[in-house]
Amino acid sequence: MIKKDIIIVGGGAAGFFAAINIAEQNPNLSVAILERGKEGLQKVRISGGGRCNVTHAEFIPQELVLNYPRGEKELLGPFHQFMTGDTIEWFEKRGVPLKIEEDGRMFPESNSSQTIIDCFLNEAEKHQVEILYNHAVKSIHVDDNLWVVETSQGEFLSEKLIIATGSNPKIWNLLEDLGHSISQPVPSLFTFNIKDERINDIPGVVAQNVEIKVVGTNLCSEGPLLITHVGMSAPAILKLSAFGAIELAERDYKFEVEINFIKQSFEDCLDHLKELKQQLAKKTVYKSTQFDLPKRLWHKLVFASGMDQESRWADLNKNQLEGLASQLTRAVFEVDGKSTFKEEFVTAGGIDLKEINFKTFESKIHKNLYFAGEVINVDAITGGFNFQNAWTGAFIVAKNISL
């Protein structure tokens, strides 16, 4: 049986960040990471297409929390302790400058997640953090005020225990045995499967700024929309999937969405089309792409409005004009299923937020039990926000443990 001052279960982003900060702030503490895999930091490695989307250039806590469908209220206080600017400074101090891209996402200047991994491994070694791979946790219990963690390779004792295992059902089950409640996990950040004549052979087309809502709900989103081989993706869809994770799961991913491709009202759009009927009388509607829409999408919406390639503006009747306005501003599509969004696998669910003290990220049920990262019921939209939650929680845990 091996005894350490601090045991961290999970060798991912939150686990390493907590370990390094504890060991740096209090070198007298012995710290060990237990990782079930043969190597750690796998999500860091594949995030952002292998570039690692470290955080997001949002520097106001009240604005930053709006990107968290679950955790918005709870993270406001923690973000006042450690947030984006602190993350940037932390990495820069350790030789990893970050850069901001146009959409606000932040990456290492090297454009390689390996830079982040190397930074963590070097810092862990420098501060004598012990990393034990192939240690799958089998049980956790308290014995005489010490945490006993049984793994596939032996038992460990520690005064303080940090759980940073992400969305791991086995660990959630162990935490339930300890009296914690788990919010039922469901997928978040997914794309929509849609079979529809209007989009079925134009993959790769992007509508730059749409409004989209789930029919019969209050769920809505806006932003770029990408048409794919199987349906729709890009930020407008991913944001909707994150905020609607629970409700859409309850509907078994079968629902309707209404899309406004041009972010205008039906009435304003119809008025504009009536003007075009006068101005472009002799031209064909098919060749007169409007509203900065991609040509291929415009062609599809024209056909869906009951016109053909030869239809001229002058010849359009009331029904055709209204049909086109309707396709542009309130097109309804049937969603039948979801697909995982590339490597950004995120789960909504985890330890009930009411059971965590967000000043310290300590369990309210067990003293000296701490949580960091996605193991708790916090998740975010895509863009570096999930990592920021990991850095913030891990840093606050480290700060409190290191005292």
XYZ file of N, CA and C in Angstrom, residues 172-385:
642
model
N -18.330 7.566 -11.870
C -19.606 8.106 -11.379
C -20.310 7.080 -10.487
N -20.265 5.806 -10.874
C -20.891 4.762 -10.052
C -20.231 4.679 -8.678
N -18.887 4.782 -8.651
C -18.171 4.742 -7.368
C -18.548 5.951 -6.506
N -18.730 7.099 -7.150
C -19.094 8.309 -6.406
C -20.529 8.223 -5.896
N -21.384 7.552 -6.649
C -22.759 7.314 -6.168
C -22.735 6.444 -4.917
N -21.845 5.451 -4.916
C -21.703 4.589 -3.733
C -21.258 5.397 -2.513
N -20.558 6.511 -2.767
C -20.110 7.382 -1.677
C -21.185 8.393 -1.271
N -22.344 8.326 -1.913
C -23.450 9.204 -1.524
C -23.694 10.388 -2.431
N -22.888 10.519 -3.508
C -23.109 11.631 -4.438
C -24.215 11.302 -5.437
N -24.896 12.343 -5.911
C -25.922 12.179 -6.949
C -25.304 12.489 -8.302
N -25.670 11.716 -9.310
C -25.147 11.922 -10.660
C -26.286 12.336 -11.582
N -26.126 13.489 -12.225
C -27.098 13.892 -13.248
C -26.894 12.990 -14.457
N -27.973 12.413 -14.934
C -27.904 11.409 -15.995
C -27.115 11.929 -17.205
N -26.034 11.238 -17.590
C -25.243 11.722 -18.730
C -25.931 11.534 -20.072
N -25.892 12.580 -20.890
C -26.380 12.505 -22.281
C -25.354 13.228 -23.168
N -25.293 12.879 -24.454
C -24.330 13.549 -25.336
C -24.631 15.036 -25.489
N -23.571 15.805 -25.644
C -23.678 17.229 -25.980
C -22.738 17.463 -27.155
N -22.867 18.575 -27.830
C -22.030 18.879 -29.008
C -22.124 17.784 -30.068
N -23.252 17.750 -30.755
C -23.405 16.790 -31.843
C -24.034 17.481 -33.050
N -23.901 16.848 -34.212
C -24.473 17.400 -35.443
C -25.813 16.720 -35.720
N -26.609 17.322 -36.597
C -27.953 16.819 -36.872
C -27.983 16.010 -38.165
N -28.610 14.848 -38.103
C -28.826 14.050 -39.313
C -30.134 14.490 -39.966
N -30.042 14.923 -41.215
C -31.221 15.423 -41.937
C -31.175 14.922 -43.371
N -32.257 14.271 -43.806
C -32.379 13.903 -45.221
C -33.428 14.824 -45.822
N -33.021 15.641 -46.773
C -33.940 16.624 -47.336
C -33.440 17.038 -48.714
N -34.348 17.091 -49.660
C -34.015 17.468 -51.043
C -33.247 18.788 -51.113
N -33.538 19.693 -50.185
C -32.937 21.029 -50.250
C -31.443 21.029 -49.908
N -30.977 19.967 -49.264
C -29.559 19.973 -48.860
C -28.822 18.686 -49.239
N -29.515 17.717 -49.844
C -28.915 16.378 -49.929
C -27.715 16.242 -50.860
N -27.482 17.207 -51.762
C -26.289 17.059 -52.611
C -25.463 18.341 -52.683
N -25.482 19.083 -51.571
C -24.637 20.299 -51.528
C -23.767 20.329 -50.269
N -23.097 19.195 -49.911
C -22.236 19.222 -48.726
C -21.095 20.219 -48.901
N -20.720 20.844 -47.793
C -19.638 21.825 -47.831
C -20.127 23.256 -47.943
N -21.415 23.428 -48.254
C -21.974 24.779 -48.355
C -22.165 25.360 -46.953
N -21.761 26.617 -46.780
C -21.888 27.286 -45.476
C -22.776 28.521 -45.608
N -23.830 28.582 -44.796
C -24.615 29.809 -44.649
C -24.006 30.544 -43.459
N -23.510 31.748 -43.692
C -22.632 32.386 -42.699
C -23.310 32.797 -41.405
N -24.593 33.169 -41.462
C -25.213 33.669 -40.236
C -26.704 33.378 -40.243
N -27.086 32.277 -39.636
C -28.494 31.885 -39.628
C -29.053 31.963 -38.213
N -30.366 31.963 -38.143
C -31.065 31.753 -36.865
C -31.746 30.406 -36.968
N -31.634 29.599 -35.928
C -32.247 28.272 -35.965
C -32.938 28.001 -34.646
N -34.129 27.420 -34.700
C -34.818 27.056 -33.459
C -35.437 25.675 -33.591
N -35.569 25.013 -32.447
C -36.212 23.707 -32.419
C -37.708 23.948 -32.257
N -38.484 23.475 -33.218
C -39.934 23.712 -33.227
C -40.562 23.130 -31.964
N -41.419 23.938 -31.329
C -42.128 23.478 -30.137
C -41.346 23.622 -28.843
N -40.207 24.311 -28.895
C -39.395 24.526 -27.692
C -38.925 25.985 -27.663
N -38.202 26.336 -26.588
C -37.573 27.664 -26.509
C -36.127 27.634 -26.978
N -35.680 26.482 -27.484
C -34.280 26.344 -27.898
C -34.020 27.086 -29.193
N -33.031 27.980 -29.186
C -32.680 28.690 -30.405
C -31.193 29.031 -30.381
N -30.669 29.316 -31.557
C -29.240 29.567 -31.690
C -29.024 30.376 -32.954
N -27.815 30.921 -33.101
C -27.472 31.604 -34.349
C -25.985 31.466 -34.618
N -25.602 31.723 -35.866
C -24.198 31.591 -36.249
C -24.067 30.875 -37.578
N -22.842 30.505 -37.954
C -22.633 29.796 -39.220
C -23.270 28.403 -39.192
N -23.750 27.971 -40.368
C -24.333 26.638 -40.508
C -23.675 25.941 -41.697
N -23.190 24.735 -41.468
C -22.527 23.953 -42.513
C -23.422 22.796 -42.928
N -23.625 22.652 -44.234
C -24.354 21.492 -44.753
C -23.344 20.367 -44.979
N -23.645 19.188 -44.440
C -22.725 18.052 -44.506
C -23.335 16.924 -45.340
N -22.596 15.831 -45.465
C -23.099 14.662 -46.207
C -24.316 14.045 -45.527
N -24.419 14.237 -44.210
C -25.532 13.601 -43.493
C -26.529 14.592 -42.896
N -26.267 15.887 -43.022
C -27.203 16.848 -42.444
C -26.611 18.218 -42.249
N -26.547 18.673 -40.996
C -26.074 20.021 -40.694
C -25.137 20.029 -39.492
N -24.152 20.952 -39.539
C -23.170 21.090 -38.462
C -22.786 22.562 -38.346
N -21.637 22.824 -37.711
C -21.065 24.167 -37.487
C -21.664 24.810 -36.234
N -21.123 25.980 -35.809
C -21.493 26.545 -34.508
C -22.982 26.695 -34.223
N -23.779 27.097 -35.213
C -25.216 27.285 -34.952
C -25.854 25.986 -34.470
N -25.447 24.870 -35.069
C -26.008 23.566 -34.706
C -25.411 23.068 -33.386
N -24.093 23.201 -33.252
C -23.425 22.677 -32.055
C -23.905 23.390 -30.798
N -24.102 24.707 -30.902
C -24.593 25.459 -29.745
C -25.994 24.976 -29.363
N -26.818 24.750 -30.386
C -28.181 24.265 -30.144
C -28.147 22.890 -29.488
N -27.220 22.028 -29.938
C -27.134 20.681 -29.376
C -26.658 20.716 -27.930
N -25.785 21.661 -27.607
C -25.282 21.762 -26.235
C -26.377 22.256 -25.288
N -27.032 23.348 -25.660
C -28.072 23.895 -24.790
C -29.308 23.004 -24.761
N -29.495 22.214 -25.820
C -30.659 21.329 -25.874
C -30.346 19.884 -25.556
N -29.153 19.617 -25.011
C -28.689 18.228 -24.833
C -29.727 17.339 -24.148
N -30.296 17.810 -23.061
C -31.227 16.977 -22.290
C -32.567 16.849 -23.012
N -33.088 17.987 -23.476
C -34.400 17.969 -24.142
C -34.363 17.159 -25.443
N -33.286 17.277 -26.207
C -33.204 16.555 -27.481
C -33.000 15.058 -27.249
N -32.316 14.706 -26.160
C -32.181 13.284 -25.799
C -33.549 12.702 -25.461
N -34.353 13.487 -24.736
C -35.705 13.034 -24.378
C -36.570 12.804 -25.620
N -36.283 13.541 -26.690
C -37.029 13.375 -27.940
C -36.402 12.302 -28.837
N -35.402 11.613 -28.299
C -34.701 10.557 -29.051
C -34.138 11.097 -30.364
N -33.744 12.372 -30.328
C -33.094 13.034 -31.477
C -33.971 13.033 -32.729
N -35.296 13.075 -32.502
C -36.237 13.215 -33.613
C -37.057 14.473 -33.350
N -36.856 15.507 -34.170
C -37.538 16.778 -33.952
C -37.438 17.619 -35.230
N -38.104 18.756 -35.230
C -38.039 19.661 -36.377
C -37.293 20.934 -35.992
N -36.528 21.467 -36.949
C -35.905 22.772 -36.745
C -36.428 23.739 -37.792
N -36.537 25.000 -37.387
C -36.923 26.056 -38.324
C -35.725 26.983 -38.491
N -35.337 27.201 -39.747
C -34.121 27.975 -40.017
C -34.454 29.255 -40.773
N -33.904 30.355 -40.264
C -33.969 31.629 -40.960
C -32.571 31.865 -41.556
N -32.450 31.633 -42.860
C -31.137 31.693 -43.498
C -30.601 33.112 -43.642
N -31.481 34.114 -43.526
C -31.044 35.486 -43.819
C -31.252 36.445 -42.635
N -31.763 35.927 -41.517
C -31.988 36.733 -40.309
C -32.813 37.991 -40.606
N -33.845 37.807 -41.419
C -34.840 38.866 -41.661
C -36.215 38.284 -41.363
N -37.168 39.160 -41.094
C -38.534 38.670 -40.907
C -39.112 38.253 -42.260
N -40.114 37.402 -42.208
C -40.804 36.969 -43.426
C -41.322 38.185 -44.194
N -41.895 39.136 -43.456
C -42.513 40.318 -44.097
C -41.462 41.175 -44.806
N -40.330 41.427 -44.124
C -39.272 42.245 -44.746
C -38.704 41.541 -45.969
N -38.538 40.234 -45.848
C -38.012 39.458 -46.974
C -38.975 39.532 -48.162
N -40.259 39.376 -47.874
C -41.258 39.409 -48.960
C -41.273 40.773 -49.645
N -41.177 41.842 -48.861
C -41.123 43.194 -49.444
C -39.914 43.333 -50.367
N -38.778 42.790 -49.909
C -37.553 42.871 -50.726
C -37.716 42.086 -52.029
N -38.334 40.919 -51.938
C -38.535 40.088 -53.139
C -39.471 40.793 -54.131
N -40.460 41.511 -53.605
C -41.384 42.251 -54.486
C -40.642 43.365 -55.227
N -39.689 43.994 -54.527
C -38.871 45.020 -55.192
C -38.012 44.395 -56.288
N -37.440 43.218 -55.980
C -36.607 42.525 -56.971
C -37.426 42.136 -58.197
N -38.693 41.826 -57.977
C -39.590 41.460 -59.095
C -39.682 42.614 -60.097
N -39.607 43.838 -59.580
C -39.625 45.017 -60.465
C -38.230 45.288 -61.047
N -37.225 45.266 -60.170
C -35.870 45.661 -60.583
C -35.217 44.661 -61.534
N -35.469 43.378 -61.304
C -34.798 42.330 -62.087
C -35.775 41.592 -62.995
N -36.816 42.297 -63.419
C -37.947 41.674 -64.116
C -37.546 40.634 -65.165
N -36.564 40.963 -66.024
C -36.236 40.069 -67.148
C -35.250 38.969 -66.793
N -34.664 39.053 -65.598
C -33.651 38.059 -65.221
C -34.312 36.825 -64.596
N -33.578 35.706 -64.636
C -34.110 34.506 -63.982
C -33.780 34.563 -62.494
N -34.707 34.029 -61.707
C -34.521 33.997 -60.259
C -33.317 33.102 -59.928
N -33.194 31.996 -60.638
C -32.143 30.998 -60.399
C -30.753 31.623 -60.434
N -30.551 32.524 -61.375
C -29.216 33.110 -61.541
C -29.019 34.402 -60.747
N -30.050 34.834 -60.033
C -29.962 36.109 -59.295
C -29.840 35.857 -57.796
N -28.741 35.263 -57.391
C -28.551 34.947 -55.970
C -28.629 36.220 -55.122
N -29.382 36.138 -54.028
C -29.597 37.298 -53.158
C -29.169 36.993 -51.717
N -29.138 38.046 -50.897
C -28.920 37.967 -49.442
C -27.562 37.337 -49.078
N -26.575 37.448 -49.975
C -25.236 36.888 -49.702
C -25.254 35.383 -49.411
N -26.261 34.703 -49.931
C -26.327 33.252 -49.734
C -25.399 32.538 -50.719
N -24.883 31.371 -50.360
C -24.126 30.578 -51.338
C -25.027 30.222 -52.520
N -24.473 30.251 -53.714
C -25.275 29.997 -54.920
C -26.023 28.678 -54.863
N -25.319 27.630 -54.443
C -25.948 26.305 -54.473
C -27.135 26.215 -53.515
N -27.044 26.900 -52.380
C -28.162 26.917 -51.442
C -29.310 27.739 -52.013
N -28.996 28.888 -52.604
C -30.027 29.716 -53.256
C -30.783 28.901 -54.305
N -30.047 28.166 -55.140
C -30.693 27.352 -56.185
C -31.681 26.359 -55.569
N -31.261 25.710 -54.488
C -32.123 24.713 -53.837
C -33.398 25.343 -53.274
N -33.255 26.517 -52.668
C -34.419 27.180 -52.071
C -35.360 27.709 -53.151
N -34.799 28.116 -54.294
C -35.627 28.551 -55.434
C -36.475 27.374 -55.932
N -35.832 26.220 -56.100
C -36.580 25.039 -56.561
C -37.654 24.635 -55.553
N -37.319 24.743 -54.266
C -38.272 24.353 -53.219
C -39.479 25.286 -53.168
N -39.345 26.447 -53.815
C -40.444 27.432 -53.830
C -41.351 27.256 -55.045
N -41.134 26.185 -55.798
C -42.003 25.898 -56.941
C -41.584 26.573 -58.227
N -40.316 26.911 -58.383
C -39.811 27.537 -59.609
C -38.840 26.595 -60.299
N -38.506 26.925 -61.556
C -37.472 26.156 -62.244
C -36.366 27.119 -62.706
N -35.398 26.597 -63.450
C -34.249 27.426 -63.855
C -34.643 28.583 -64.761
N -35.773 28.465 -65.444
C -36.171 29.502 -66.411
C -37.113 30.547 -65.811
N -37.570 30.336 -64.606
C -38.533 31.281 -64.002
C -37.918 32.679 -63.900
N -38.652 33.661 -64.479
C -38.163 35.044 -64.419
C -38.867 35.786 -63.283
N -38.162 36.792 -62.755
C -38.738 37.571 -61.653
C -40.104 38.144 -62.031
N -40.204 38.650 -63.234
C -41.457 39.312 -63.665
C -42.654 38.370 -63.634
N -42.386 37.069 -63.820
C -43.485 36.108 -63.937
C -43.914 35.500 -62.597
N -43.216 35.860 -61.532
C -43.534 35.225 -60.249
C -44.913 35.650 -59.750
N -45.700 34.664 -59.311
C -47.008 34.989 -58.729
C -46.875 35.119 -57.209
N -47.963 35.476 -56.579
C -47.971 35.721 -55.122
C -47.496 34.485 -54.352
N -47.987 33.310 -54.733
C -47.619 32.081 -54.024
C -46.126 31.794 -54.122
N -45.544 32.030 -55.309
C -44.112 31.763 -55.488
C -43.259 32.742 -54.666
N -43.660 34.019 -54.663
C -42.927 35.006 -53.858
C -43.002 34.662 -52.375
N -44.202 34.316 -51.915
C -44.364 33.957 -50.506
C -43.626 32.652 -50.193
N -43.637 31.732 -51.159
C -42.930 30.459 -50.967
C -41.437 30.674 -50.803
N -40.871 31.567 -51.628
C -39.437 31.839 -51.534
C -39.107 32.560 -50.220
N -39.944 33.517 -49.847
C -39.738 34.227 -48.569
C -39.794 33.248 -47.400
N -40.698 32.284 -47.505
C -40.844 31.284 -46.456
C -39.611 30.377 -46.386
N -39.103 29.945 -47.536
C -37.901 29.101 -47.571
C -36.687 29.847 -47.005
N -36.629 31.132 -47.241
C -35.486 31.927 -46.787
C -35.536 32.234 -45.300
N -36.749 32.399 -44.764
C -36.848 32.897 -43.381
C -37.420 31.901 -42.375
N -38.084 30.858 -42.843
C -38.662 29.893 -41.879
C -38.766 28.497 -42.479
N -37.653 28.053 -43.032
C -37.588 26.721 -43.633
C -37.560 25.659 -42.537
N -38.449 24.700 -42.635
C -38.520 23.641 -41.618
C -37.851 22.370 -42.140
N -36.979 21.805 -41.311
C -36.280 20.560 -41.653
C -36.522 19.530 -40.551
N -36.633 18.290 -40.950
C -36.861 17.203 -40.002
C -35.523 16.554 -39.620
N -35.217 16.557 -38.341
C -33.978 15.931 -37.852
C -34.310 14.511 -37.413
N -33.491 13.568 -37.846
C -33.692 12.175 -37.470
C -32.346 11.577 -37.050
N -31.977 11.834 -35.812
C -30.721 11.293 -35.296
C -29.609 12.316 -35.240
N -28.483 11.897 -34.659
C -27.346 12.791 -34.451
C -26.055 12.075 -34.840
N -25.005 12.855 -35.013
C -23.668 12.297 -35.241
C -22.704 13.000 -34.304
N -21.670 12.281 -33.863
C -20.658 12.886 -32.996
C -19.898 13.939 -33.782
N -19.618 15.069 -33.136
C -18.882 16.140 -33.792
C -17.389 15.904 -33.665
N -16.791 15.335 -34.703
C -15.345 15.118 -34.776
C -14.810 14.650 -33.428
N -13.746 15.312 -32.947
C -13.129 14.832 -31.716
C -13.703 15.496 -30.471
N -14.659 16.412 -30.676
C -15.124 17.192 -29.514
C -16.209 16.433 -28.748
N -15.869 15.237 -28.257
C -16.866 14.454 -27.536
C -17.041 15.055 -26.143
N -18.249 15.515 -25.894
C -18.555 16.160 -24.614
C -19.860 15.566 -24.103
N -19.934 15.355 -22.795
C -21.138 14.798 -22.196
C -21.741 15.792 -21.218
N -23.064 15.961 -21.324
C -23.794 16.706 -20.301
C -24.155 15.697 -19.215
N -23.856 16.026 -17.979
C -24.113 15.084 -16.889
C -22.918 15.051 -15.959
N -23.083 14.415 -14.819
C -21.993 14.332 -13.855
C -22.482 14.628 -12.453
N -21.541 14.905 -11.571
C -21.884 15.122 -10.160
C -22.795 16.339 -10.027
N -23.871 16.137 -9.305
C -24.855 17.205 -9.093
C -24.155 18.440 -8.511
N -24.392 19.593 -9.157
C -23.686 20.820 -8.785
C -24.031 21.298 -7.374
N -25.188 20.894 -6.877
C -25.594 21.317 -5.523
C -24.729 20.657 -4.443
N -23.989 19.598 -4.846
C -23.194 18.847 -3.871
C -21.722 19.269 -3.864
N -21.439 20.421 -4.515
C -20.056 20.901 -4.616
C -19.976 22.331 -4.088
N -18.943 22.611 -3.300
C -18.676 23.968 -2.833
C -17.807 24.654 -3.901
N -18.369 25.590 -4.642
C -17.654 26.168 -5.772
C -16.615 27.219 -5.370
N -16.482 27.469 -4.066
C -15.357 28.312 -3.634
C -14.073 27.498 -3.609
N -14.214 26.172 -3.433
C -13.043 25.306 -3.290
C -13.076 24.090 -4.218
N -14.241 23.805 -4.814
C -14.494 22.590 -5.600
C -14.377 21.325 -4.737
N -14.650 21.496 -3.445
C -14.662 20.353 -2.535
C -16.077 19.798 -2.438
N -16.163 18.503 -2.225
C -17.454 17.851 -2.013
C -18.112 18.398 -0.748
N -19.436 18.604 -0.810
C -20.169 18.997 0.396
C -20.519 17.764 1.238
N -20.331 16.580 0.657
C -20.700 15.346 1.347
C -19.500 14.739 2.077
N -18.318 14.823 1.462
C -17.110 14.251 2.060
C -16.004 15.303 2.158
N -15.459 15.435 3.338
C -14.322 16.341 3.514
C -13.114 15.767 2.768
N -12.286 16.661 2.225
C -11.034 16.275 1.531
C -11.244 15.487 0.236
N -12.453 15.615 -0.341
C -12.722 15.041 -1.665
C -13.023 16.211 -2.603
N -12.251 16.302 -3.671
C -12.355 17.448 -4.595
C -12.627 16.961 -6.017
N -13.185 17.873 -6.823
C -13.501 17.540 -8.219
C -12.991 18.632 -9.150
N -12.585 18.222 -10.348
C -12.182 19.210 -11.365
C -12.499 18.662 -12.751
N -12.962 19.565 -13.631
C -13.225 19.174 -15.017
C -14.619 18.624 -15.237
N -14.751 17.806 -16.256
C -16.071 17.350 -16.707
C -16.689 16.245 -15.857
N -16.010 15.819 -14.804
C -16.610 14.824 -13.919
C -17.849 15.414 -13.238
N -17.863 16.747 -13.097
C -19.041 17.423 -12.544
C -19.989 17.780 -13.682
N -21.223 18.120 -13.329
C -22.249 18.388 -14.347
C -22.096 19.803 -14.922
N -20.936 20.023 -15.546
C -20.657 21.272 -16.257
C -20.202 20.900 -17.653
N -20.749 21.551 -18.650
C -20.243 21.371 -20.014
C -20.493 22.652 -20.783
N -19.783 22.795 -21.899
C -19.804 24.055 -22.636
C -19.979 23.811 -24.125
N -20.205 24.895 -24.832
C -20.215 24.815 -26.288
C -18.769 24.675 -26.766
N -18.597 24.394 -28.033
C -17.254 24.205 -28.579
C -16.514 25.549 -28.675
N -15.187 25.513 -28.568
C -14.415 26.747 -28.706
C -13.383 26.973 -27.614
N -13.086 25.941 -26.799
C -12.091 26.087 -25.745
C -12.681 26.270 -24.358
N -14.012 26.307 -24.283
C -14.660 26.600 -22.998
C -14.597 25.411 -22.033
